[in-house]
mmCIF file of C-alpha atoms and ligand atoms in Angstrom:
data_model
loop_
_atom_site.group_PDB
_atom_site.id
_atom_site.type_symbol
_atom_site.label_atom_id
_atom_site.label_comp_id
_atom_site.label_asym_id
_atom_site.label_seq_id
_atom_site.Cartn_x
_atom_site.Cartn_y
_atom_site.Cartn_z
ATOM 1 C CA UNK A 7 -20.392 46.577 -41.181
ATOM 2 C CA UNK A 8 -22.469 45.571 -38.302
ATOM 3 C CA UNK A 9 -24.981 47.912 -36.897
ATOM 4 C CA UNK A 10 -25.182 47.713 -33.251
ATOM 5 C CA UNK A 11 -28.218 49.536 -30.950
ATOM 6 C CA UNK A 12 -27.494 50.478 -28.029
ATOM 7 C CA UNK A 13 -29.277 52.348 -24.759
ATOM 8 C CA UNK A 14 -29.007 53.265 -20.720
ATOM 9 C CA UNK A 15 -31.397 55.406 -19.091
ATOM 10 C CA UNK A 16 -28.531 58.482 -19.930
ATOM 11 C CA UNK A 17 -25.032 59.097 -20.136
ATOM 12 C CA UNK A 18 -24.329 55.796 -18.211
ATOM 13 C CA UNK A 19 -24.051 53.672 -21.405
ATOM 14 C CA UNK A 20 -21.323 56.157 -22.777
ATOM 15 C CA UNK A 21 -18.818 53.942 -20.736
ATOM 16 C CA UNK A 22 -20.019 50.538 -22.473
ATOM 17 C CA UNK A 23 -19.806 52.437 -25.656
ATOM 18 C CA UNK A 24 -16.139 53.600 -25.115
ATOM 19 C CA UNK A 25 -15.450 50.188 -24.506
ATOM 20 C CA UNK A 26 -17.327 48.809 -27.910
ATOM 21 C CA UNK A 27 -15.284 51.356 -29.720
ATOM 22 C CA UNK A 28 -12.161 50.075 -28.834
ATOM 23 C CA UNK A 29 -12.683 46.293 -29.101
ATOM 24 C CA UNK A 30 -15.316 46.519 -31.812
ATOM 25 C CA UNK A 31 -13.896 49.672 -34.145
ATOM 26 C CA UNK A 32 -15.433 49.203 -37.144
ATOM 27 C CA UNK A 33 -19.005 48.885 -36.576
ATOM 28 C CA UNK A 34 -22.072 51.639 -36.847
ATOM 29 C CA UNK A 35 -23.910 52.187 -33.493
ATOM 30 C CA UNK A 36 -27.234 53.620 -32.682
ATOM 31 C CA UNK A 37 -27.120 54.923 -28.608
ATOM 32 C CA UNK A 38 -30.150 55.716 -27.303
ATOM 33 C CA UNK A 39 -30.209 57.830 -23.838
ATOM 34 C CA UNK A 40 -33.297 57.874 -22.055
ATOM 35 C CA UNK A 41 -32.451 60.542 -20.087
ATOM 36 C CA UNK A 42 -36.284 62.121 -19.844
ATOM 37 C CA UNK A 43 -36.803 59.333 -18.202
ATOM 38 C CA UNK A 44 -33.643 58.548 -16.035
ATOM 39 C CA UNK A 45 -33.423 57.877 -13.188
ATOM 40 C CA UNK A 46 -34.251 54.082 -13.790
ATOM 41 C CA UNK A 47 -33.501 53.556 -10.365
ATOM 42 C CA UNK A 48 -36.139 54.956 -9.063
ATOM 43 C CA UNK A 49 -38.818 53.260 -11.620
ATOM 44 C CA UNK A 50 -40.753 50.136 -10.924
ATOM 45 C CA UNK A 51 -39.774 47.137 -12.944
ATOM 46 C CA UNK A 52 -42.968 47.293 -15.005
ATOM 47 C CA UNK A 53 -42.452 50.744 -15.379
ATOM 48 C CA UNK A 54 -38.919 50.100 -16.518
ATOM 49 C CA UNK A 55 -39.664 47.333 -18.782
ATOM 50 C CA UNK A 56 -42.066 49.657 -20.815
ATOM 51 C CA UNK A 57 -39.292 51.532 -21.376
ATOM 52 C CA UNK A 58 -36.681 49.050 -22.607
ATOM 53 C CA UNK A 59 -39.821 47.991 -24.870
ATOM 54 C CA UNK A 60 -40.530 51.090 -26.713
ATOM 55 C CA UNK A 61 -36.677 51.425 -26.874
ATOM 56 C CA UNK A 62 -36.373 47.978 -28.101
ATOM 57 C CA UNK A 63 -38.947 48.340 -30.961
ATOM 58 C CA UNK A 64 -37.044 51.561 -32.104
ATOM 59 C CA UNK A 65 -33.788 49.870 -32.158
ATOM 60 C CA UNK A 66 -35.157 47.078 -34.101
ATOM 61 C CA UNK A 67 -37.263 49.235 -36.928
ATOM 62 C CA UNK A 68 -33.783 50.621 -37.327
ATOM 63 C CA UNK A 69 -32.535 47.213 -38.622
ATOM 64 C CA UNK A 70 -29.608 47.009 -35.748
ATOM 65 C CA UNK A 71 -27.949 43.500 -35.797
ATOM 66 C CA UNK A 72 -27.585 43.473 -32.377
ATOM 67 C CA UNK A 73 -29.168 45.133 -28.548
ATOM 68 C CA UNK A 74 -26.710 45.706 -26.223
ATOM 69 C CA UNK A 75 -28.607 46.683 -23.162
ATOM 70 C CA UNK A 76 -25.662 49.143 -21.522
ATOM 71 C CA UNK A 77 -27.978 49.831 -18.386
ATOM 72 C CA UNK A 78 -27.949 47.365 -15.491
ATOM 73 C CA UNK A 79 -31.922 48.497 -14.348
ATOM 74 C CA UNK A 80 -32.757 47.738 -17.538
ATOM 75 C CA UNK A 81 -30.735 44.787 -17.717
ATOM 76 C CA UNK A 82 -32.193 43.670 -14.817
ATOM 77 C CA UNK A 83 -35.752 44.503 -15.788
ATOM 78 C CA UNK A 84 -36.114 43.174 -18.860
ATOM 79 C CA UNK A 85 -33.146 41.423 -20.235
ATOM 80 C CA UNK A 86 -35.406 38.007 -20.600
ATOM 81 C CA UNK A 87 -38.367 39.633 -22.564
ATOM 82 C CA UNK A 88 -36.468 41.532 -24.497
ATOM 83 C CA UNK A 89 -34.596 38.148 -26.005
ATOM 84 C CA UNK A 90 -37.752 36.967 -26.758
ATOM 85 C CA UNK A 91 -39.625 39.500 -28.102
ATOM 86 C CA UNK A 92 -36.833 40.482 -30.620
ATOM 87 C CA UNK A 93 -35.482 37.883 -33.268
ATOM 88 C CA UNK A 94 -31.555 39.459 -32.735
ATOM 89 C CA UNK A 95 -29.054 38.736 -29.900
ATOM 90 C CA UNK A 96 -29.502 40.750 -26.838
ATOM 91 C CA UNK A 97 -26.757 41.280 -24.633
ATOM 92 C CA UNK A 98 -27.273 42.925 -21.049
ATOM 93 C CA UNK A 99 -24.073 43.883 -18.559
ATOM 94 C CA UNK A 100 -24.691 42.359 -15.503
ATOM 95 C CA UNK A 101 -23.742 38.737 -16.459
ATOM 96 C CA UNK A 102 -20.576 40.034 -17.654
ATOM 97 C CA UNK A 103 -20.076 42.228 -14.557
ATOM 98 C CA UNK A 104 -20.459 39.274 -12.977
ATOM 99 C CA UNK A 105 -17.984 37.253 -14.893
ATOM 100 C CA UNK A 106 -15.152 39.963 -14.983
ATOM 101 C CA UNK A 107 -15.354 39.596 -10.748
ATOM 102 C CA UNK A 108 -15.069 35.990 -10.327
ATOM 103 C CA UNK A 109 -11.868 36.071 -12.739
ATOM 104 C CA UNK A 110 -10.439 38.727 -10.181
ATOM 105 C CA UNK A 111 -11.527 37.909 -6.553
ATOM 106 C CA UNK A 112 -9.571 36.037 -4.528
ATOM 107 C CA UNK A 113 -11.184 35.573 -1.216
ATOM 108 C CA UNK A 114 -14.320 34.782 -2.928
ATOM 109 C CA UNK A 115 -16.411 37.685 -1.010
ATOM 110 C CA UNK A 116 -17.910 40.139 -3.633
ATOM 111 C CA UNK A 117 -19.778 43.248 -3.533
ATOM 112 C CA UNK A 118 -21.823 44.936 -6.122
ATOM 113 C CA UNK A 119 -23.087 48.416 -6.050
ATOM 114 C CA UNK A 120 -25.930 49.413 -7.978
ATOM 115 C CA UNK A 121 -29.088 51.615 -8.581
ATOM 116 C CA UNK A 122 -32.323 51.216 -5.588
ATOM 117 C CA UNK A 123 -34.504 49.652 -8.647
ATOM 118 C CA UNK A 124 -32.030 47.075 -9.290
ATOM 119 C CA UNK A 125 -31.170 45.858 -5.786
ATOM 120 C CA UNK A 126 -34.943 45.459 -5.225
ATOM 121 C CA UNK A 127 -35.070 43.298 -7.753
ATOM 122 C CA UNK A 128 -31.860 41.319 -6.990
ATOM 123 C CA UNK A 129 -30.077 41.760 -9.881
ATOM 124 C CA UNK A 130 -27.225 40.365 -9.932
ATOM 125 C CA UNK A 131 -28.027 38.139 -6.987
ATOM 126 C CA UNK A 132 -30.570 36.417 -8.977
ATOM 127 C CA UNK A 133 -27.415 35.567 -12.113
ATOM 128 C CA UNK A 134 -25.089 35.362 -9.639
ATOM 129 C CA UNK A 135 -26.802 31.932 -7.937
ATOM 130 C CA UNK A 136 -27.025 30.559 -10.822
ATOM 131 C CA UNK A 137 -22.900 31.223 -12.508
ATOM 132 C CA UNK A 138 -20.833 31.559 -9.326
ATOM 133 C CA UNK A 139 -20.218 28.354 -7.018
ATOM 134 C CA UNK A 140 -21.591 27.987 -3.349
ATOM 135 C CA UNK A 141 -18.110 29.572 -2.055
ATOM 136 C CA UNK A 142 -18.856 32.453 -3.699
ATOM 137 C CA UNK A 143 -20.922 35.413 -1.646
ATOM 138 C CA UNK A 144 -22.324 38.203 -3.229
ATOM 139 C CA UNK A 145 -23.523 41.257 -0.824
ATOM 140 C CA UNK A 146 -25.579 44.174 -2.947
ATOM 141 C CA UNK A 147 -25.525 47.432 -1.646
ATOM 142 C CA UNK A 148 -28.292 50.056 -3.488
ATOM 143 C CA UNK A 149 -27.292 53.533 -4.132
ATOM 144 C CA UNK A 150 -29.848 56.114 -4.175
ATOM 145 C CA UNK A 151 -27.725 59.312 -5.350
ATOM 146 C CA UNK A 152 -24.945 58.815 -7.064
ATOM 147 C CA UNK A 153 -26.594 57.867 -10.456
ATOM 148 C CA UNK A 154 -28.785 61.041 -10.655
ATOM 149 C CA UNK A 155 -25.710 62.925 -9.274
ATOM 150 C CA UNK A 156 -23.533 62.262 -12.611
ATOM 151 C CA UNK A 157 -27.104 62.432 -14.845
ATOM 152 C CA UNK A 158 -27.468 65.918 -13.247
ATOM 153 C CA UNK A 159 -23.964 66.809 -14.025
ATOM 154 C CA UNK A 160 -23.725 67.858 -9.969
ATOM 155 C CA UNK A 161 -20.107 66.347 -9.863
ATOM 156 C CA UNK A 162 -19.054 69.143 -12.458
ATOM 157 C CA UNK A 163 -21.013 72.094 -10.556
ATOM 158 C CA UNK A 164 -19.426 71.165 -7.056
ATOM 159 C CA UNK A 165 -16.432 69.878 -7.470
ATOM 160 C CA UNK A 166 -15.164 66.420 -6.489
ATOM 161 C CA UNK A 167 -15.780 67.688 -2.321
ATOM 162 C CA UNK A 168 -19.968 66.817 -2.647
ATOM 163 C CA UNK A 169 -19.341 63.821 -4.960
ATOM 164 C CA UNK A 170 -17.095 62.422 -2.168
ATOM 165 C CA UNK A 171 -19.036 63.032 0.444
ATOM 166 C CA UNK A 172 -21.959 61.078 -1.152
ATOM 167 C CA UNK A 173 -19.720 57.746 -2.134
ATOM 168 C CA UNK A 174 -18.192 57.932 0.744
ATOM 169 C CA UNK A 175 -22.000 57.399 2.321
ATOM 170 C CA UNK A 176 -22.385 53.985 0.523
ATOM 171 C CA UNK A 177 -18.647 52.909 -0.197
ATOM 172 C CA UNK A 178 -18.190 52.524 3.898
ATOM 173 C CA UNK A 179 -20.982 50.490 4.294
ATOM 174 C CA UNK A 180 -19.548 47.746 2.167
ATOM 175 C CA UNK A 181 -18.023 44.502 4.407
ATOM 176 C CA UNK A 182 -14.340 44.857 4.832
ATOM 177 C CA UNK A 183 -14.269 41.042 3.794
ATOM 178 C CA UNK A 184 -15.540 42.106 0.635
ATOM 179 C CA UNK A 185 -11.934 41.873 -1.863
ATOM 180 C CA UNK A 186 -14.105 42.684 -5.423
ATOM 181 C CA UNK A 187 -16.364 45.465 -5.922
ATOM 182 C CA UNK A 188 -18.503 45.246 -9.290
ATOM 183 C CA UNK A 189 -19.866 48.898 -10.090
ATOM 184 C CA UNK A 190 -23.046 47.915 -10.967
ATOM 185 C CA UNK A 191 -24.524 50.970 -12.778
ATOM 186 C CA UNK A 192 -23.072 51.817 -15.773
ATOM 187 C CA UNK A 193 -22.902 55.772 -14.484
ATOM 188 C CA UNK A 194 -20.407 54.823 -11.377
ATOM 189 C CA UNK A 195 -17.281 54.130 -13.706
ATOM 190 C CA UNK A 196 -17.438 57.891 -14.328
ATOM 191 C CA UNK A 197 -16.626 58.517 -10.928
ATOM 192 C CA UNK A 198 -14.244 55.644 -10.500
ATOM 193 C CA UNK A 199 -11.504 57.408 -9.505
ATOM 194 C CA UNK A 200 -13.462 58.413 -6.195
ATOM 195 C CA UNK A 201 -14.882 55.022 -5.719
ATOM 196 C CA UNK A 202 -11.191 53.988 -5.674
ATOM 197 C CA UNK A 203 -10.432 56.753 -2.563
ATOM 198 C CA UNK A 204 -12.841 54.670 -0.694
ATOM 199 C CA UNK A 205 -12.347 51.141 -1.930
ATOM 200 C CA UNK A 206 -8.941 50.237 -2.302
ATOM 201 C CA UNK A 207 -9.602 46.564 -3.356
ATOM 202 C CA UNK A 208 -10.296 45.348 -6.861
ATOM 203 C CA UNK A 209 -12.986 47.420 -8.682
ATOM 204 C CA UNK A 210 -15.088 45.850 -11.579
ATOM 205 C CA UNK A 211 -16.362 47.790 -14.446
ATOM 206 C CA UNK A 212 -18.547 45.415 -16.652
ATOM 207 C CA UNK A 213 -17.937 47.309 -19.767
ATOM 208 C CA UNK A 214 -14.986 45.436 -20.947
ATOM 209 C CA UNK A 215 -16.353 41.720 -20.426
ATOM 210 C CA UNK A 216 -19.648 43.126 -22.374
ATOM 211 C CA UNK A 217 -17.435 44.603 -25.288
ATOM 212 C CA UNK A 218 -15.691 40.822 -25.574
ATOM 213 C CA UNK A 219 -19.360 39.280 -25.168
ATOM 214 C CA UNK A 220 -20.752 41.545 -27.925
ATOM 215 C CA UNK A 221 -17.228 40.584 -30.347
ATOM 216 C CA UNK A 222 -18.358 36.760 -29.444
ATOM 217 C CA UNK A 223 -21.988 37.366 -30.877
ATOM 218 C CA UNK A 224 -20.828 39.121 -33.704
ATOM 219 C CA UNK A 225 -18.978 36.673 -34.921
ATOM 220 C CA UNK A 226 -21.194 34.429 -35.000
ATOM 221 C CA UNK A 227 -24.070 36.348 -37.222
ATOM 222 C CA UNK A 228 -24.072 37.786 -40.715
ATOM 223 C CA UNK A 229 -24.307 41.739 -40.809
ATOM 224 C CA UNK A 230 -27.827 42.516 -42.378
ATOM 225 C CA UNK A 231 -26.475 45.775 -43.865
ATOM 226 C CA UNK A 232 -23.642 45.219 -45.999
ATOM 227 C CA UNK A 233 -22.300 49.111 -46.809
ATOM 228 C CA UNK A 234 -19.086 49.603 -45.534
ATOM 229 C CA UNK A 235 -19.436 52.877 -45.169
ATOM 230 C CA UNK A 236 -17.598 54.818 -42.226
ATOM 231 C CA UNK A 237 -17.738 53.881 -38.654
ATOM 232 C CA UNK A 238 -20.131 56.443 -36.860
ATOM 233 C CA UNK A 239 -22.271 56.656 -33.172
ATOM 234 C CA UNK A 240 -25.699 58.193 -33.809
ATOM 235 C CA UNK A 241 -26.794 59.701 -30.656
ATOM 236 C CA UNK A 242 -30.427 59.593 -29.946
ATOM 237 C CA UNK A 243 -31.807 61.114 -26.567
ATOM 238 C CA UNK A 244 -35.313 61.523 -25.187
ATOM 239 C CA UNK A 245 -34.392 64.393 -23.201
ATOM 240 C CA UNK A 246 -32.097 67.684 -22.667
ATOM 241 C CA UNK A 247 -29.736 67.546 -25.886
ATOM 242 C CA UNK A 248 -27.365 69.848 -25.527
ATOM 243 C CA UNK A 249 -26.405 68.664 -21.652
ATOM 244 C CA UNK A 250 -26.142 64.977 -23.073
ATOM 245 C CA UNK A 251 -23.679 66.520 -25.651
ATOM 246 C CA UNK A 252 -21.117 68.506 -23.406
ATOM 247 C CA UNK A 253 -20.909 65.654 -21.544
ATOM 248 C CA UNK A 254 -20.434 63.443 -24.131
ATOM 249 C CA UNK A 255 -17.983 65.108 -25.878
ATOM 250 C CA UNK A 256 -15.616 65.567 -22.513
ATOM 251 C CA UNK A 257 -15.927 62.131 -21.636
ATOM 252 C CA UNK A 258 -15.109 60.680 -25.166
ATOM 253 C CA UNK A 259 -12.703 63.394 -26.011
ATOM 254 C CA UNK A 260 -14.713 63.675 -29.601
ATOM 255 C CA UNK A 261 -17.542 65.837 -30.925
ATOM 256 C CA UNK A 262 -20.445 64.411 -31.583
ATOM 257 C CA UNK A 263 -22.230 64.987 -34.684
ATOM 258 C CA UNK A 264 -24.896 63.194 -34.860
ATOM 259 C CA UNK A 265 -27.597 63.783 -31.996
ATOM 260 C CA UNK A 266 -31.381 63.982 -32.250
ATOM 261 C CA UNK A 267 -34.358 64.709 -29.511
ATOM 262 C CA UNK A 268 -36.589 61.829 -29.798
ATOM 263 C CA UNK A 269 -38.934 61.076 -26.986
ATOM 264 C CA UNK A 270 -40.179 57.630 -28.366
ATOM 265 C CA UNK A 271 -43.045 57.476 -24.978
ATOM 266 C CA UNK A 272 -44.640 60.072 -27.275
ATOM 267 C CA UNK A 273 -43.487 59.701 -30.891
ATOM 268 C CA UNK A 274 -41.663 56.725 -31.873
ATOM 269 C CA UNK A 275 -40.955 57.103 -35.183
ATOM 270 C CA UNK A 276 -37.440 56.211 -37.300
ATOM 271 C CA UNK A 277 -34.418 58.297 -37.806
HETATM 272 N N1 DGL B 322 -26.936 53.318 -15.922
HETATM 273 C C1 DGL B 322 -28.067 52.751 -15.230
HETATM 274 C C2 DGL B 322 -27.698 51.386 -14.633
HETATM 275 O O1 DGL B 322 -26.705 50.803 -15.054
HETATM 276 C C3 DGL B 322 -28.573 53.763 -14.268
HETATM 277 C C4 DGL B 322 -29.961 53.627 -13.944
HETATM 278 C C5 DGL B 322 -30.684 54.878 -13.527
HETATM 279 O O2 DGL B 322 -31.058 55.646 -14.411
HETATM 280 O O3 DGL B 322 -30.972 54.992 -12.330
HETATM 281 O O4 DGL B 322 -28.379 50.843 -13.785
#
């Protein structure tokens, strides 16, 4: 069975990982949630990249087959040292965010929106110019609230009026030419469904194209643990547990029972 790390600054990730689950059932999966140190968005790229490091290193020591980086900051941030510090594929979502978009658009005018760190450093413009063809725009439009809204759990406490009123803010902004919007943080599929009040064109969550790109990898390595023992999700966070948990649990419609405080800044020792 293949073992397959995976991390986002917090919940975020949980909506790669739902995807994973369904396309890739049968494999064992470390998450890591940096929520004591989220919001990533409002990090400096070194800063950010000494994150994915020390999250990298823990995921490795922990023999995973695989990195899926389910964070598009991070992604961003460190996607290229990460694949060459570690001898294992690395995946990150923004290539396949990007992907999933050009299949769908069909006036060739795409928008992306995403966290402040990761429009700063031109995320997905930067893969973009180099996979889509000169016809193709890309507009990126940085979000300063919503992520820390959902890590907060402020959506739950108020009600869907406040999380409105703060997509609204950005989603309005965004070029009515613009047919494709690729929700570029992997927190904004959890509010989706309000996006989609305010955006009525096509909507993009990466986490499917990722799921396929991680199948395509698999198949082409050898598992380095052989067991076949169950399929499980070992939950790791640096932060608040039990908030991590309740979320969890109502977004994946499963307990979880597997979760340990880890802050690996401080520690960084194995499971
Ligand atoms: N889920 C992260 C992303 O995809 C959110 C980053 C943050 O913590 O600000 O960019």
């Amino acid at each position: 069975m293949y073992k397959i790390g995976m991390f986002d600054s917090g919940v975020g990730g949980l909506t790669v990982l739902k995807e994973i689950q369904r396309i890739v059932p049968s494999s064992h999966i470390i998450y890591y949630g940096d929520n004591g140190n989220a919001p990533y968005g409002d990090k400096t790229e070194i800063e950010i990249r000494e994150l994915c490091l020390n999250i990298g290193k823990f995921l490795y020591e922990n023999e995973v087959d695989i990195i899926v980086i389910a964070c598009n900051t991070a992604t961003a941030a460190s996607i290229k040292m990460m694949k060459n510090k570690f001898p294992i594929p690395v995946i990150g979502v923004i290539e396949p965010g990007i992907r999933a978009a050009l299949k769908v658009t069909q006036n060739k005018n795409i928008g992306v929106i995403l966290t402040p760190a990761s429009a700063k450093m031109g995320a997905y413009k930067n893969v973009f110019d180099v996979i889509a063809t000169k016809a193709h725009t890309l507009t990126e439009k940085g979000c300063k609230l919503i992520c820390p809204m959902i890590e907060n759990g402020w959506e739950e406490h108020y009600g869907n009026y406040l999380t409105d009123e703060i997509i609204k803010l950005y989603v309005e902004q965004i070029s009515d030419e613009i047919d494709t919007l690729i929700l570029g943080c992997t927190h904004y599929p959890i509010v989706e469904n309000n996006i989609a009040k305010y955006f009525k064109k096509n909507i993009v969550n990466p986490a499917n194209e990722t799921a396929k790109e991680l199948l395509k990898e698999l198949s082409m390595i050898k598992p380095k643990n052989l067991t076949n023992t169950d399929p499980k999700v070992e939950f790791i966070v640096s932060g608040n547990s039990k908030n991590f948990t309740v979320f969890a649990e109502h977004f994946l419609g499963k307990k979880i029972d597997s979760i340990y405080e880890l802050d690996l800044q401080v520690t960084g020792r194995k499971v």
